Structures are given as structure tokens and as C-alpha cells.
CSV table of C-alpha atoms in Angstrom, one decimal:
chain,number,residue,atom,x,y,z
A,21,UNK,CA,100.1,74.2,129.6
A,22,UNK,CA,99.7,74.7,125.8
A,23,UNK,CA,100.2,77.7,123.6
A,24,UNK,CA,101.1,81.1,125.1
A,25,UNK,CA,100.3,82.1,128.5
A,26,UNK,CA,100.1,85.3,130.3
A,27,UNK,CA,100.3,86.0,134.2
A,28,UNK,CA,98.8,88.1,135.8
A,29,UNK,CA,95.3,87.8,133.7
A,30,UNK,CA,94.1,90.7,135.8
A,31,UNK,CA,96.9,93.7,137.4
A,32,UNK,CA,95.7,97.3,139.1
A,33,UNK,CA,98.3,99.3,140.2
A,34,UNK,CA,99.2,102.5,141.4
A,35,UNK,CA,101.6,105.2,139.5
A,36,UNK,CA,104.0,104.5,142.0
A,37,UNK,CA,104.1,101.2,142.4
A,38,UNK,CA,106.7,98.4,139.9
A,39,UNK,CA,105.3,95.3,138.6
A,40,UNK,CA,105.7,92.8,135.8
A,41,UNK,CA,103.5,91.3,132.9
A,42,UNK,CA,105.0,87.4,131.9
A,43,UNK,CA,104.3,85.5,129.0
A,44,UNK,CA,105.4,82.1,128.3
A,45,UNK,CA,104.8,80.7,124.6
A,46,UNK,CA,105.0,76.3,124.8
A,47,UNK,CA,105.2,76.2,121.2
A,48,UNK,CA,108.9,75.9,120.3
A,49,UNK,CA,108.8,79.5,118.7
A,50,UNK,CA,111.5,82.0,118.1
A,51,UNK,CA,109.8,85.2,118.3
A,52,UNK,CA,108.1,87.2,121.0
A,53,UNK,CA,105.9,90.1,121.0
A,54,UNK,CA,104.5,92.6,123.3
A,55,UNK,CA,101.2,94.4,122.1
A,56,UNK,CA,99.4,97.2,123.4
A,57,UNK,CA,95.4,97.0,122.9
A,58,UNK,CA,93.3,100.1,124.2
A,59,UNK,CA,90.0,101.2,124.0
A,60,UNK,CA,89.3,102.9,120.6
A,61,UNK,CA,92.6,103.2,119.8
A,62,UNK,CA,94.2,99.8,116.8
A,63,UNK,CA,96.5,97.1,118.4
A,64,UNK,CA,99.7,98.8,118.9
A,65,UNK,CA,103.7,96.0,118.6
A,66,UNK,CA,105.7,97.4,121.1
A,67,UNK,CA,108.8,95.4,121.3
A,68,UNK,CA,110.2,92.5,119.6
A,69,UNK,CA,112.6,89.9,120.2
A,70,UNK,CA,113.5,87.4,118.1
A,71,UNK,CA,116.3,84.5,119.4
A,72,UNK,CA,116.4,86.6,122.9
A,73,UNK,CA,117.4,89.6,121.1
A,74,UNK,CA,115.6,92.4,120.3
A,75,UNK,CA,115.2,93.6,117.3
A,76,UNK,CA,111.8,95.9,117.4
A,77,UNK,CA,111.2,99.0,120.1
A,78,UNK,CA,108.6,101.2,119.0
A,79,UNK,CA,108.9,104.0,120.6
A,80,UNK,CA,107.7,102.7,123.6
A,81,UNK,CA,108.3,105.1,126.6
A,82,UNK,CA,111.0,104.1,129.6
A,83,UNK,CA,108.6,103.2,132.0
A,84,UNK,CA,108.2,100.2,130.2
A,85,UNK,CA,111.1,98.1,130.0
A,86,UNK,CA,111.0,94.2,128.3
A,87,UNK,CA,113.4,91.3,128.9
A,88,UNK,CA,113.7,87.9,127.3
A,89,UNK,CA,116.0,85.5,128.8
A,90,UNK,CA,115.0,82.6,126.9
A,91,UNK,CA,113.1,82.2,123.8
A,92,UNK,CA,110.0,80.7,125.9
A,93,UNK,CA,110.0,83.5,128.5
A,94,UNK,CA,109.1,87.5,127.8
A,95,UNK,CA,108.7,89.9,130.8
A,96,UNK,CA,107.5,93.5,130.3
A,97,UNK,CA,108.8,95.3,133.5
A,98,UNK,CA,106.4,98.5,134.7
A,99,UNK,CA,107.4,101.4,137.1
A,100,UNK,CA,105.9,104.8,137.3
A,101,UNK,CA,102.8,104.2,135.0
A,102,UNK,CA,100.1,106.7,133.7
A,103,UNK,CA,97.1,106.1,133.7
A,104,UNK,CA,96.3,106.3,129.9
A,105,UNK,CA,98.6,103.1,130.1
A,106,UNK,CA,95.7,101.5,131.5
A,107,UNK,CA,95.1,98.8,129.0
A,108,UNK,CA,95.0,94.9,127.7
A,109,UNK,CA,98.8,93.9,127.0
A,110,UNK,CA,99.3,90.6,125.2
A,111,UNK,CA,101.6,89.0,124.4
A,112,UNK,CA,102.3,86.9,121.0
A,113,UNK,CA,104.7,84.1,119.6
A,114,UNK,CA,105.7,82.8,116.0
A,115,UNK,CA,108.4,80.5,114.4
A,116,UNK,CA,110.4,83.0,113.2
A,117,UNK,CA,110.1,87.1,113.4
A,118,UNK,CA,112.5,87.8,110.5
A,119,UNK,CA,110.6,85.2,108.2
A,120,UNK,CA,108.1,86.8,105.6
A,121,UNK,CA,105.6,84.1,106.6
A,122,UNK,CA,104.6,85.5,109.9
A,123,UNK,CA,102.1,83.5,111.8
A,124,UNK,CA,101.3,85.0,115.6
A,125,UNK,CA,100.3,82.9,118.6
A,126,UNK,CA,98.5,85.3,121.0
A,127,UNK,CA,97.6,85.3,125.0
A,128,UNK,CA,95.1,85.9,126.7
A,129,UNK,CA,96.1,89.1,127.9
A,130,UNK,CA,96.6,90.9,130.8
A,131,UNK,CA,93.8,93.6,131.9
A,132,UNK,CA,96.1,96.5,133.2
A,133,UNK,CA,94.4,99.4,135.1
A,134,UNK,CA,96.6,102.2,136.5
A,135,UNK,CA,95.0,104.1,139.4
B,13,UNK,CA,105.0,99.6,102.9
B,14,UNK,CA,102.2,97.3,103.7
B,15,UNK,CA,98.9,98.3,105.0
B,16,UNK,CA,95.4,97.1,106.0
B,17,UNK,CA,91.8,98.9,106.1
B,18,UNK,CA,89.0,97.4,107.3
B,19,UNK,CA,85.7,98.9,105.9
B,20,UNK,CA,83.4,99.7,109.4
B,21,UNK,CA,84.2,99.5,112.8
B,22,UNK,CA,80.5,98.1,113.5
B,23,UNK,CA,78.5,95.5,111.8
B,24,UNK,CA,75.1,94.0,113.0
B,25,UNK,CA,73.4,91.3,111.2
B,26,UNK,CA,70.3,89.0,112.3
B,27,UNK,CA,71.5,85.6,113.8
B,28,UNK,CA,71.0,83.3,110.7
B,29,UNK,CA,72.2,86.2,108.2
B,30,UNK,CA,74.9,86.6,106.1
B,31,UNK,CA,78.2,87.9,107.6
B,32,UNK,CA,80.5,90.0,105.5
B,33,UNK,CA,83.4,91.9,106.8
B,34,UNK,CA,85.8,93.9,104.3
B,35,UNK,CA,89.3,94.3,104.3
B,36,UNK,CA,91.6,96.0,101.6
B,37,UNK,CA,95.1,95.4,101.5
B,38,UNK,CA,98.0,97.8,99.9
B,39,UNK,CA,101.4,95.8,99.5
B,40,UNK,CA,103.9,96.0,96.7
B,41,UNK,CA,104.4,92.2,96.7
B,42,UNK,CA,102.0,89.1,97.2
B,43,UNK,CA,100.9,89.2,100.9
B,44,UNK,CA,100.4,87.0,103.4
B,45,UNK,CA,96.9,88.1,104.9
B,46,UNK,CA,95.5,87.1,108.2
B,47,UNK,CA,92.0,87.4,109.9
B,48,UNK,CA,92.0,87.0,113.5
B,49,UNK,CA,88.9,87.1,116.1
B,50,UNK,CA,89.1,88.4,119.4
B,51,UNK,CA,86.1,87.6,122.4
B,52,UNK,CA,85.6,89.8,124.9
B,53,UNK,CA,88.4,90.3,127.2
B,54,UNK,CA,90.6,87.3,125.6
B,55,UNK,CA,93.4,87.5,123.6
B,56,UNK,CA,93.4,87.1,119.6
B,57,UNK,CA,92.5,83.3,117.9
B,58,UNK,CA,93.4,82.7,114.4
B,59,UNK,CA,90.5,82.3,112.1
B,60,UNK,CA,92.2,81.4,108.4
B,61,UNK,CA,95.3,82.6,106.5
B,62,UNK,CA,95.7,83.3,103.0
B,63,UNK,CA,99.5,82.1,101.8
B,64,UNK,CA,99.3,82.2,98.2
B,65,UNK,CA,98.0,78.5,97.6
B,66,UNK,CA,94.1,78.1,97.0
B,67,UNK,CA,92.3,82.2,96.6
B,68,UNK,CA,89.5,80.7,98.6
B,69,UNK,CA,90.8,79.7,102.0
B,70,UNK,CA,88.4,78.1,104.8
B,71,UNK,CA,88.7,78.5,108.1
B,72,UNK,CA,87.5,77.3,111.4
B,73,UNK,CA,83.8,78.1,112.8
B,74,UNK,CA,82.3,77.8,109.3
B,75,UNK,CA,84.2,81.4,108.0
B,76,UNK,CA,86.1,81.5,104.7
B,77,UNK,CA,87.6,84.0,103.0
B,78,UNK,CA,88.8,84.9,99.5
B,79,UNK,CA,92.2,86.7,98.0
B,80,UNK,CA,90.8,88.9,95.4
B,81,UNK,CA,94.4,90.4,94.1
B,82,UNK,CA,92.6,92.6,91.1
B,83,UNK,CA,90.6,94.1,94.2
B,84,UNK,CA,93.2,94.3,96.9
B,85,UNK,CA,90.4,92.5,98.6
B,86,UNK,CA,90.2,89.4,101.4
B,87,UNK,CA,86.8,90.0,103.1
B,88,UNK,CA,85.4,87.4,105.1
B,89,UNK,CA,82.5,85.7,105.3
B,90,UNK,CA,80.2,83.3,106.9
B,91,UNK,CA,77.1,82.2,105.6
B,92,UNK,CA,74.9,82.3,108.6
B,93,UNK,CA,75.3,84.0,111.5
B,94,UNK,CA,75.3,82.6,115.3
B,95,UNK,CA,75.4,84.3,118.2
B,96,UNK,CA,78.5,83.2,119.4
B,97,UNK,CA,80.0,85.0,116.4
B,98,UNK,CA,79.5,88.4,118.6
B,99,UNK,CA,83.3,89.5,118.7
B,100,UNK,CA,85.7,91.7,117.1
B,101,UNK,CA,87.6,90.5,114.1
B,102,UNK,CA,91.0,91.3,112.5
B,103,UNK,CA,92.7,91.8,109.6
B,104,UNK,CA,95.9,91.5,109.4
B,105,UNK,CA,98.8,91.3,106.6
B,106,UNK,CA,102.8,90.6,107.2
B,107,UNK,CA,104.6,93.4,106.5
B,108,UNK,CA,107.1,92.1,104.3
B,109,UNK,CA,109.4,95.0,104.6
B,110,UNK,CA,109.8,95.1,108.7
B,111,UNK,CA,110.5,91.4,109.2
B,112,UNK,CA,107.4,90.3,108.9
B,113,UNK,CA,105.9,92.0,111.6
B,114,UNK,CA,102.2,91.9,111.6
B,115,UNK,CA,100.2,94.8,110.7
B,116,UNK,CA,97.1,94.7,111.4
B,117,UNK,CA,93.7,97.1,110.7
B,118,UNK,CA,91.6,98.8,113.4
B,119,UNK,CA,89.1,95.9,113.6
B,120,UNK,CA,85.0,95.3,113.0
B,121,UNK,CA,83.0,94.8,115.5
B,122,UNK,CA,80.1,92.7,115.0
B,123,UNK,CA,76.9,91.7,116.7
B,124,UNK,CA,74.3,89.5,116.2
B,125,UNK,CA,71.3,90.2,117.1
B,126,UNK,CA,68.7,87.8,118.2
């Protein structure tokens, strides 16, 4: 595998129902990003981590909830969705998220739909 | 604080035609500026950077784009058109006052038409 990967590619799930988003970056980066992308609307950061810590939350509601246990791996954790949640989430990488010089690796995405 | 606006949500141009989509930039110290291209239902590729070397800056499937700082300007172009430039492109400039966080403009969308 090469760059940043995202699993699932593809995720429909009920308000009631938990699941979880992965990303895994291959490129020996520092920084992780989770984006929101929907319909009409700009691309939206939602959390950063940079070194495993997070240093970004933008105002992101509860129901979504990230974790980073290694500087290759980012989870976003989802329980109790809306529907207007219903979006593409990806997921991005660069060297170093407190640099100036700010390069972003992206995934593919995953298509979320919340029934 | 940084910020990016790109001129047009839509563009259509003839496949062969010139491509030219704005962006403006607002930033209080020289930028790093970014356009990206997205294809339907993937995730966002880098096209070029600008990171305050050459003003022209080249990038890859034949689009280039150039720094204008008197104009706040780094539109991008491509001389002629294909079809498999259909997409929606980016700009993007790193905001130098939130850790370099990326912030990007609401996107063009452009087709080509046949």
C-alpha cells in the first residue's frame, strides 16, 4: 500500500447504530487530518493530530469522536449519527502540522450515508 | 488570518479550449498556495504548489499556475482542455497563523464539453 488509505470506501448506517472510519497514511508523516466534504457546502478540518496528539477540534459534535494511536493510524469513531452527517470523510497526512509549509496527502474517502 | 476565494463555482469550456480558473488570496505574509483536483467520488490529488521559488509553477497534467503577489492572484491554467479534466479543483493556501492548517476555497467545478 502507498500513500493514505481509507476503509470502509463505502459505509450506510443507521442513527442507532456505532461504526468507525480508518485511515492509514504510508508516508512517514506526522500529521493527521479528518475532513468533512458535503454536498454544496466547502471542505470542512475537523480534528487534528499532530505526533498522536491532538491539537485541532473544530467544533465537531460528540457523536463523533477521533483517536490516533500511532502516527500512521487515525480512526474517527461514529455513534448516534444524523442524517445531515451523511457525507464523504477523508482523511489527510503531512510532514509536519505545526510547520508553515503544509503539504496534505489525501484518501480516497469514505462515502457515509446515514439512514 | 488567511483566506482563499475562488471566482465561480462552475466553469465549462470546449475540449481543446483554454482553461482558466481564478483564485484570490488575502494573507498578511507570503503564502504558500496550493491547487488541488478532486474526480468524482475520490479523494483530493495535488496538482502544483507555489512556495516562494519560481512565480510560475508547473504542475502535472499539463496545468501551471502563476503567483501574481501585486494581484493577490494564483489562477490556473491549462492551455487546452481534455475531457478528462472534468473535475472539481481547489485552492488552497496554509494558514500561517493556525499551524499551517490548510484553508482551502469552496472549489470550481469544471466541464468539458465535447
Amino acid at each position: 500500500e502507498t500513500g493514505v488509505t481509507q476503509t470502509p470506501r463505502h459505509l450506510v448506517m443507521g442513527m442507532t447504530n456505532k461504526k468507525s472510519l480508518k485511515c492509514e497514511q504510508h508516508l512517514g508523516h506526522n500529521a493527521m487530518y479528518w475532513y468533512k466534504q458535503s454536498a454544496k457546502k466547502p471542505l470542512e478540518l475537523m480534528f487534528v493530530y499532530n505526533f498522536k496528539e491532538q491539537t485541532e477540534n473544530n467544533s465537531v459534535p460528540s457523536r463523533f469522536s477521533p483517536e490516533c494511536p500511532n502516527s500512521s493510524h487515525l480512526f474517527l469513531h461514529l455513534h448516534t449519527l444524523q442524517p445531515e452527517d451523511s457525507a464523504l470523510y477523508l482523511c489527510a497526512s503531512s510532514q509536519d502540522g505545526l510547520a508553515d509549509y503544509n503539504e496534505q496527502f489525501f484518501g480516497p474517502g469514505t462515502r457515509l450515508t446515514v439512514l | 488570518a488567511q483566506s482563499v476565494t475562488q471566482l465561480g463555482s462552475h466553469v465549462s469550456v470546449s475540449e481543446g479550449a483554454l482553461v482558466l480558473l481564478r483564485c484570490n488570496y488575502s494573507s498578511s505574509v507570503p503564502p504558500y498556495l496550493f491547487w488541488y483536483v478532486q474526480y468524482p467520488n475520490q479523494g483530493l490529488q495535488l496538482l502544483l504548489k507555489y512556495t516562494s521559488a519560481a512565480t510560475l509553477v508547473k504542475g502535472i497534467n499539463g496545468f501551471e499556475a502563476e503567483f501574481k503577489k501585486s494581484e493577490t492572484s494564483f489562477h490556473l491554467t491549462k492551455p487546452s482542455a481534455h475531457m478528462r479534466d472534468a473535475a472539481e479543483y481547489f485552492c488552497a493556501v496554509s494558514d500561517q497563523g493556525s499551524q499551517g492548517n490548510l484553508i482551502f476555497g469552496k472549489g470550481t467545478k469544471l466541464s468539458v464539453k465535447p
